[in-house]
PDB file of C-alpha atoms in Angstrom:
ATOM      1  CA  MET Q1014     318.168 135.791  10.603  1.00 50.00           C
ATOM      2  CA  LEU Q1015     318.941 138.533  13.205  1.00 57.00           C
ATOM      3  CA  LYS Q1016     320.564 135.711  15.349  1.00 55.00           C
ATOM      4  CA  CYS Q1017     322.762 134.672  12.497  1.00 57.00           C
ATOM      5  CA  LEU Q1018     323.945 137.968  12.068  1.00 54.00           C
ATOM      6  CA  GLY Q1019     324.769 138.451  15.469  1.00 53.00           C
ATOM      7  CA  GLU Q1020     321.897 140.688  16.601  1.00 58.00           C
ATOM      8  CA  ASP Q1021     319.495 141.179  19.268  1.00 57.00           C
ATOM      9  CA  TRP Q1022     316.254 139.248  17.669  1.00 55.00           C
ATOM     10  CA  ILE Q1023     312.621 139.948  18.535  1.00 58.00           C
ATOM     11  CA  PRO Q1024     311.752 137.965  21.632  1.00 60.00           C
ATOM     12  CA  GLY Q1025     308.715 135.519  21.302  1.00 58.00           C
ATOM     13  CA  ASP Q1026     309.223 135.413  17.515  1.00 55.00           C
ATOM     14  CA  LYS Q1027     311.101 131.917  16.776  1.00 56.00           C
ATOM     15  CA  PRO Q1028     314.053 132.163  14.476  1.00 55.00           C
ATOM     16  CA  ALA Q1029     313.635 131.699  10.665  1.00 56.00           C
ATOM     17  CA  PHE Q1030     315.865 130.224   8.257  1.00 54.00           C
ATOM     18  CA  ASN Q1031     314.371 130.054   5.092  1.00 55.00           C
ATOM     19  CA  VAL Q1032     314.254 133.383   4.344  1.00 56.00           C
ATOM     20  CA  GLN Q1033     314.943 135.274   0.939  1.00 59.00           C
ATOM     21  CA  ALA Q1034     318.831 136.844   0.850  1.00 59.00           C
ATOM     22  CA  SER Q1035     317.525 140.079  -0.307  1.00 64.00           C
ATOM     23  CA  LEU Q1036     315.832 140.303   2.961  1.00 66.00           C
ATOM     24  CA  VAL Q1037     319.065 139.544   4.447  1.00 63.00           C
ATOM     25  CA  VAL Q1038     320.655 142.176   2.277  1.00 64.00           C
ATOM     26  CA  ALA Q1039     318.178 144.622   3.335  1.00 71.00           C
ATOM     27  CA  VAL Q1040     318.786 144.099   6.974  1.00 66.00           C
ATOM     28  CA  VAL Q1041     322.539 144.433   6.766  1.00 63.00           C
ATOM     29  CA  ARG Q1042     322.217 147.604   4.573  1.00 70.00           C
ATOM     30  CA  TRP Q1043     320.255 149.449   7.070  1.00 69.00           C
ATOM     31  CA  LEU Q1044     322.450 148.543   9.911  1.00 65.00           C
ATOM     32  CA  ASP Q1045     325.359 149.551   8.003  1.00 65.00           C
ATOM     33  CA  ARG Q1046     323.375 153.232   7.526  1.00 71.00           C
ATOM     34  CA  HIS Q1047     322.157 153.367  11.013  1.00 65.00           C
ATOM     35  CA  PRO Q1048     325.433 152.500  13.099  1.00 58.00           C
ATOM     36  CA  SER Q1049     324.371 154.228  16.349  1.00 60.00           C
ATOM     37  CA  TRP Q1050     321.608 151.499  16.719  1.00 57.00           C
ATOM     38  CA  LEU Q1051     324.469 149.031  17.037  1.00 53.00           C
ATOM     39  CA  ALA Q1052     326.155 151.073  19.861  1.00 52.00           C
ATOM     40  CA  GLN Q1053     322.653 151.996  21.755  1.00 54.00           C
ATOM     41  CA  PRO Q1054     322.158 148.833  23.864  1.00 51.00           C
ATOM     42  CA  ALA Q1055     325.941 148.798  24.898  1.00 48.00           C
ATOM     43  CA  ARG Q1056     325.432 152.578  26.025  1.00 47.00           C
ATOM     44  CA  ARG Q1057     322.679 151.828  28.173  1.00 49.00           C
ATOM     45  CA  ALA Q1058     324.769 148.758  29.830  1.00 49.00           C
ATOM     46  CA  MET Q1059     327.674 150.722  30.371  1.00 45.00           C
ATOM     47  CA  GLY Q1060     326.233 152.737  33.653  1.00 47.00           C
ATOM     48  CA  PRO Q1061     328.509 155.158  35.407  1.00 47.00           C
ATOM     49  CA  ALA Q1062     332.381 155.571  34.507  1.00 44.00           C
ATOM     50  CA  PRO Q1063     334.978 153.090  35.706  1.00 49.00           C
ATOM     51  CA  SER Q1064     335.319 155.198  38.976  1.00 46.00           C
ATOM     52  CA  GLY Q1065     332.175 154.322  39.836  1.00 50.00           C
ATOM     53  CA  LEU Q1066     331.279 150.759  38.860  1.00 54.00           C
ATOM     54  CA  ARG Q1067     327.446 149.739  39.975  1.00 55.00           C
ATOM     55  CA  GLU Q1068     326.834 146.550  41.327  1.00 60.00           C
ATOM     56  CA  GLU Q1069     324.991 143.726  39.290  1.00 67.00           C
ATOM     57  CA  PRO Q1070     323.582 141.015  39.498  1.00 73.00           C
ATOM     58  CA  MET Q1071     325.555 137.773  39.147  1.00 83.00           C
ATOM     59  CA  LEU Q1072     326.247 136.449  35.462  1.00 87.00           C
ATOM     60  CA  TRP Q1073     324.520 133.220  33.913  1.00 84.00           C
ATOM     61  CA  ILE Q1074     327.607 131.231  33.156  1.00 89.00           C
ATOM     62  CA  GLY Q1075     327.189 128.108  31.469  1.00 90.00           C
ATOM     63  CA  PRO Q1076     329.145 125.368  29.339  1.00 89.00           C
ATOM     64  CA  PRO Q1077     330.937 126.786  26.066  1.00 90.00           C
ATOM     65  CA  PRO Q1078     329.158 125.461  22.686  1.00 85.00           C
ATOM     66  CA  THR Q1079     330.118 122.089  21.564  1.00 79.00           C
ATOM     67  CA  HIS Q1080     329.330 119.472  19.027  1.00 63.00           C
ATOM     68  CA  SER Q1081     326.772 117.766  21.398  1.00 62.00           C
ATOM     69  CA  ASN Q1082     324.578 120.939  21.763  1.00 60.00           C
ATOM     70  CA  ALA Q1083     324.906 122.544  18.253  1.00 60.00           C
ATOM     71  CA  PRO Q1084     321.628 123.168  16.122  1.00 61.00           C
ATOM     72  CA  PRO Q1085     321.218 120.683  13.336  1.00 62.00           C
ATOM     73  CA  PRO Q1086     324.204 120.967  11.013  1.00 64.00           C
ATOM     74  CA  ASP Q1087     321.802 122.406   7.966  1.00 63.00           C
ATOM     75  CA  GLU Q1088     321.019 125.318  10.240  1.00 60.00           C
ATOM     76  CA  LEU Q1089     324.458 125.727  11.905  1.00 61.00           C
ATOM     77  CA  GLU Q1090     326.140 126.010   8.159  1.00 66.00           C
ATOM     78  CA  GLN Q1091     323.767 128.426   7.415  1.00 62.00           C
ATOM     79  CA  ARG Q1092     324.347 130.614  10.351  1.00 62.00           C
ATOM     80  CA  ALA Q1093     327.669 130.559   9.705  1.00 62.00           C
ATOM     81  CA  ALA Q1094     327.557 131.186   6.040  1.00 62.00           C
ATOM     82  CA  LEU Q1095     325.809 134.614   6.748  1.00 61.00           C
ATOM     83  CA  ALA Q1096     328.084 135.499   9.630  1.00 60.00           C
ATOM     84  CA  ARG Q1097     331.081 134.997   7.331  1.00 61.00           C
ATOM     85  CA  LYS Q1098     329.744 136.491   4.331  1.00 58.00           C
ATOM     86  CA  PHE Q1099     328.357 139.450   6.384  1.00 58.00           C
ATOM     87  CA  ASP Q1100     331.564 140.112   9.047  1.00 62.00           C
ATOM     88  CA  VAL Q1101     329.693 139.806  11.835  1.00 62.00           C
ATOM     89  CA  ALA Q1102     332.945 139.320  14.209  1.00 57.00           C
ATOM     90  CA  GLU Q1103     334.925 142.298  12.209  1.00 64.00           C
ATOM     91  CA  ARG Q1104     331.435 144.403  12.972  1.00 64.00           C
ATOM     92  CA  ASP Q1105     331.424 143.671  16.924  1.00 59.00           C
ATOM     93  CA  ALA Q1106     335.422 144.569  17.027  1.00 62.00           C
ATOM     94  CA  ARG Q1107     334.779 147.988  15.791  1.00 63.00           C
ATOM     95  CA  ASN Q1108     332.109 148.623  18.139  1.00 75.00           C
ATOM     96  CA  ARG Q1109     334.042 149.790  20.927  1.00 81.00           C
ATOM     97  CA  ALA Q1110     331.088 151.097  22.915  1.00 83.00           C
ATOM     98  CA  LEU Q1111     330.076 147.154  23.381  1.00 86.00           C
ATOM     99  CA  GLY Q1112     333.577 146.029  23.919  1.00 89.00           C
ATOM    100  CA  ARG Q1113     334.121 148.111  26.659  1.00 92.00           C
ATOM    101  CA  ALA Q1114     330.542 147.862  28.289  1.00 91.00           C
ATOM    102  CA  GLY Q1115     331.168 143.668  28.148  1.00 93.00           C
ATOM    103  CA  GLU Q1116     334.781 144.362  29.784  1.00 96.00           C
ATOM    104  CA  GLU Q1117     333.142 146.355  32.453  1.00 95.00           C
ATOM    105  CA  ARG Q1118     330.498 143.751  33.278  1.00 95.00           C
ATOM    106  CA  VAL Q1119     332.871 141.165  33.633  1.00 96.00           C
ATOM    107  CA  LEU Q1120     335.016 143.169  35.821  1.00 96.00           C
ATOM    108  CA  VAL Q1121     332.204 143.834  38.114  1.00 95.00           C
ATOM    109  CA  GLN Q1122     331.654 140.037  38.349  1.00 95.00           C
ATOM    110  CA  GLU Q1123     335.223 139.350  39.305  1.00 96.00           C
ATOM    111  CA  ARG Q1124     334.698 141.943  42.428  1.00 96.00           C
ATOM    112  CA  ALA Q1125     331.442 140.531  43.315  1.00 95.00           C
ATOM    113  CA  SER Q1126     332.670 137.041  43.311  1.00 95.00           C
ATOM    114  CA  LEU Q1127     335.493 137.932  45.578  1.00 96.00           C
ATOM    115  CA  ARG Q1128     333.710 139.808  47.731  1.00 95.00           C
ATOM    116  CA  ALA Q1129     331.038 136.798  47.969  1.00 94.00           C
ATOM    117  CA  ALA Q1130     334.035 134.708  49.295  1.00 96.00           C
ATOM    118  CA  GLY Q1131     335.049 136.970  51.945  1.00 96.00           C
ATOM    119  CA  ARG Q1132     338.236 138.418  50.224  1.00 96.00           C
ATOM    120  CA  THR Q1133     337.539 142.211  50.142  1.00 96.00           C
ATOM    121  CA  ASP Q1134     341.327 142.362  49.935  1.00 96.00           C
ATOM    122  CA  LEU Q1135     341.903 140.251  46.835  1.00 97.00           C
ATOM    123  CA  ALA Q1136     338.992 142.159  45.141  1.00 96.00           C
ATOM    124  CA  GLU Q1137     341.162 145.574  45.616  1.00 94.00           C
ATOM    125  CA  ARG Q1138     343.921 144.024  43.410  1.00 95.00           C
ATOM    126  CA  ILE Q1139     341.633 143.962  40.270  1.00 97.00           C
ATOM    127  CA  ARG Q1140     343.246 145.960  37.519  1.00 97.00           C
ATOM    128  CA  TRP Q1141     340.881 147.221  34.255  1.00 97.00           C
ATOM    129  CA  VAL Q1142     343.974 146.469  32.104  1.00 97.00           C
ATOM    130  CA  SER Q1143     343.029 147.760  28.572  1.00 95.00           C
ATOM    131  CA  HIS Q1144     341.056 150.834  29.693  1.00 93.00           C
ATOM    132  CA  ARG Q1145     343.997 152.273  31.620  1.00 92.00           C
ATOM    133  CA  GLU Q1146     347.197 150.826  29.891  1.00 93.00           C
ATOM    134  CA  GLY Q1147     345.657 149.956  26.264  1.00 90.00           C
ATOM    135  CA  ASP Q1148     345.093 146.948  24.508  1.00 87.00           C
ATOM    136  CA  GLY Q1149     348.673 145.601  23.805  1.00 92.00           C
ATOM    137  CA  ALA Q1150     348.563 143.129  27.022  1.00 96.00           C
ATOM    138  CA  GLY Q1151     347.090 140.360  25.198  1.00 97.00           C
ATOM    139  CA  TYR Q1152     344.306 140.796  28.145  1.00 98.00           C
ATOM    140  CA  ASP Q1153     341.409 143.060  29.167  1.00 98.00           C
ATOM    141  CA  ILE Q1154     341.366 142.379  33.010  1.00 98.00           C
ATOM    142  CA  LEU Q1155     343.917 141.352  35.630  1.00 98.00           C
ATOM    143  CA  SER Q1156     342.281 139.515  38.705  1.00 98.00           C
ATOM    144  CA  VAL Q1157     343.015 136.750  40.693  1.00 97.00           C
ATOM    145  CA  ASP Q1158     341.188 133.460  42.192  1.00 97.00           C
ATOM    146  CA  THR Q1159     340.500 133.095  45.857  1.00 96.00           C
ATOM    147  CA  ALA Q1160     343.779 131.924  46.729  1.00 96.00           C
ATOM    148  CA  GLY Q1161     345.417 134.970  44.909  1.00 96.00           C
ATOM    149  CA  ARG Q1162     346.655 133.174  41.738  1.00 97.00           C
ATOM    150  CA  ASP Q1163     346.511 135.916  38.543  1.00 98.00           C
ATOM    151  CA  ARG Q1164     343.123 135.173  36.339  1.00 98.00           C
ATOM    152  CA  LEU Q1165     344.330 137.015  32.878  1.00 98.00           C
ATOM    153  CA  ILE Q1166     340.911 137.802  31.346  1.00 98.00           C
ATOM    154  CA  GLU Q1167     340.208 138.565  27.756  1.00 98.00           C
ATOM    155  CA  VAL Q1168     336.961 139.515  27.279  1.00 97.00           C
ATOM    156  CA  LYS Q1169     334.595 139.020  23.773  1.00 95.00           C
ATOM    157  CA  THR Q1170     331.410 140.616  23.512  1.00 92.00           C
ATOM    158  CA  THR Q1171     328.374 140.477  21.372  1.00 87.00           C
ATOM    159  CA  LYS Q1172     324.796 140.872  21.388  1.00 83.00           C
ATOM    160  CA  GLY Q1173     323.695 137.898  19.527  1.00 79.00           C
ATOM    161  CA  TRP Q1174     323.818 134.138  20.358  1.00 81.00           C
ATOM    162  CA  GLU Q1175     326.587 131.946  21.915  1.00 87.00           C
ATOM    163  CA  ARG Q1176     328.091 130.672  18.772  1.00 86.00           C
ATOM    164  CA  THR Q1177     328.516 134.323  16.970  1.00 83.00           C
ATOM    165  CA  PRO Q1178     332.104 134.599  15.635  1.00 84.00           C
ATOM    166  CA  PHE Q1179     334.722 136.581  17.460  1.00 87.00           C
ATOM    167  CA  PRO Q1180     337.748 138.426  16.650  1.00 87.00           C
ATOM    168  CA  ILE Q1181     340.980 137.637  18.311  1.00 92.00           C
ATOM    169  CA  THR Q1182     344.397 138.788  17.803  1.00 91.00           C
ATOM    170  CA  ARG Q1183     347.997 137.194  17.203  1.00 92.00           C
ATOM    171  CA  ASN Q1184     348.851 138.836  20.384  1.00 95.00           C
ATOM    172  CA  GLU Q1185     346.218 137.442  22.723  1.00 96.00           C
ATOM    173  CA  LEU Q1186     346.753 134.191  21.104  1.00 96.00           C
ATOM    174  CA  ALA Q1187     350.414 134.460  21.975  1.00 96.00           C
ATOM    175  CA  VAL Q1188     349.498 135.639  25.346  1.00 97.00           C
ATOM    176  CA  ALA Q1189     347.327 132.502  25.806  1.00 97.00           C
ATOM    177  CA  GLY Q1190     349.954 130.046  24.822  1.00 96.00           C
ATOM    178  CA  GLU Q1191     352.664 131.843  27.383  1.00 97.00           C
ATOM    179  CA  ARG Q1192     350.178 132.394  30.251  1.00 97.00           C
ATOM    180  CA  ARG Q1193     348.219 129.188  29.475  1.00 96.00           C
ATOM    181  CA  ARG Q1194     347.822 128.635  33.615  1.00 96.00           C
ATOM    182  CA  ASP Q1195     346.786 132.347  34.111  1.00 98.00           C
ATOM    183  CA  TRP Q1196     344.755 132.957  30.607  1.00 98.00           C
ATOM    184  CA  HIS Q1197     340.906 133.024  30.418  1.00 98.00           C
ATOM    185  CA  LEU Q1198     338.713 134.115  27.527  1.00 98.00           C
ATOM    186  CA  VAL Q1199     335.239 135.295  28.879  1.00 97.00           C
ATOM    187  CA  ARG Q1200     332.897 135.217  26.111  1.00 96.00           C
ATOM    188  CA  LEU Q1201     329.771 137.241  26.707  1.00 94.00           C
ATOM    189  CA  TRP Q1202     326.435 137.003  24.785  1.00 91.00           C
ATOM    190  CA  ASN Q1203     323.054 137.557  24.292  1.00 87.00           C
ATOM    191  CA  PHE Q1204     324.472 141.113  25.730  1.00 87.00           C
ATOM    192  CA  ALA Q1205     322.182 143.356  25.124  1.00 79.00           C
ATOM    193  CA  ARG Q1206     319.023 141.994  26.747  1.00 79.00           C
ATOM    194  CA  ALA Q1207     320.469 139.488  29.719  1.00 85.00           C
ATOM    195  CA  PRO Q1208     323.780 138.720  29.327  1.00 91.00           C
ATOM    196  CA  LYS Q1209     325.643 135.444  29.655  1.00 93.00           C
ATOM    197  CA  ALA Q1210     328.587 133.811  29.589  1.00 96.00           C
ATOM    198  CA  PHE Q1211     331.335 131.124  29.245  1.00 96.00           C
ATOM    199  CA  GLU Q1212     334.700 130.605  30.140  1.00 96.00           C
ATOM    200  CA  LEU Q1213     337.170 128.898  27.390  1.00 96.00           C
ATOM    201  CA  ARG Q1214     340.808 127.766  28.400  1.00 96.00           C
ATOM    202  CA  PRO Q1215     343.675 127.388  26.426  1.00 96.00           C
ATOM    203  CA  PRO Q1216     344.370 125.754  23.982  1.00 94.00           C
ATOM    204  CA  LEU Q1217     341.784 127.506  22.220  1.00 93.00           C
ATOM    205  CA  GLU Q1218     342.394 125.325  19.223  1.00 92.00           C
ATOM    206  CA  ALA Q1219     340.654 122.703  20.999  1.00 90.00           C
ATOM    207  CA  HIS Q1220     336.886 124.911  21.481  1.00 91.00           C
ATOM    208  CA  VAL Q1221     336.784 126.673  18.270  1.00 91.00           C
ATOM    209  CA  SER Q1222     338.295 126.789  14.728  1.00 87.00           C
ATOM    210  CA  LEU Q1223     340.730 129.725  14.315  1.00 91.00           C
ATOM    211  CA  MET Q1224     340.565 131.369  10.633  1.00 83.00           C
ATOM    212  CA  ALA Q1225     342.905 133.940   9.648  1.00 82.00           C
ATOM    213  CA  THR Q1226     341.029 136.696   8.201  1.00 76.00           C
ATOM    214  CA  SER Q1227     344.119 139.010   7.447  1.00 76.00           C
ATOM    215  CA  PHE Q1228     347.758 138.917   6.592  1.00 80.00           C
ATOM    216  CA  GLN Q1229     350.553 141.032   7.242  1.00 80.00           C
ATOM    217  CA  ALA Q1230     352.511 141.983   4.138  1.00 87.00           C
ATOM    218  CA  SER Q1231     356.517 142.112   4.176  1.00 80.00           C
ATOM    219  CA  PHE Q1232     359.616 142.697   1.946  1.00 89.00           C
ATOM    220  CA  PRO Q1233     362.156 139.720   1.914  1.00 77.00           C
TER     221      PRO Q1233
END
């Protein structure tokens, strides 16, 4: 159930899906009443300020979710229905500490990868765009590969499993379309315990289903 809600689940306990709906409602109500609990793992993970980013073990980066590694259809639909009903993606989007911690973790990873490849000069060019300039760029981190080509990285972080829904803005999708060769979405999951990641490249529609969750009303 916690896994369905995009939360850190209890290690050693096999996830169960035949639970009463009232139990799910009770857990969500408790989470709503204790917003500080949601932010605690992110705060612990953040470490020092950006001026003193610490070294971290290299992230485990695996393949993205596909039909071939999906849970059984009934289980997958139940998880998806719970995530939609309780708007897990929107809740994580409001958790600024979680998002910031995830971006910092990827920033450290990018620098470490370039240094390990002997490109310390390029590692110094990496910029944390969202931290210094705000969220309007359509990506969070301006990095480079070992050849010096731009890597525009948008980071999406959740504490739950790899299929937890995540929000994406219209501007981020626009930049992904305009800079297809450079734009990367790094998806961090299981962040509170042992962060793992995978990477998606445009077009995102080839990997995920995009669903409009809000609309802008304007006058003709």
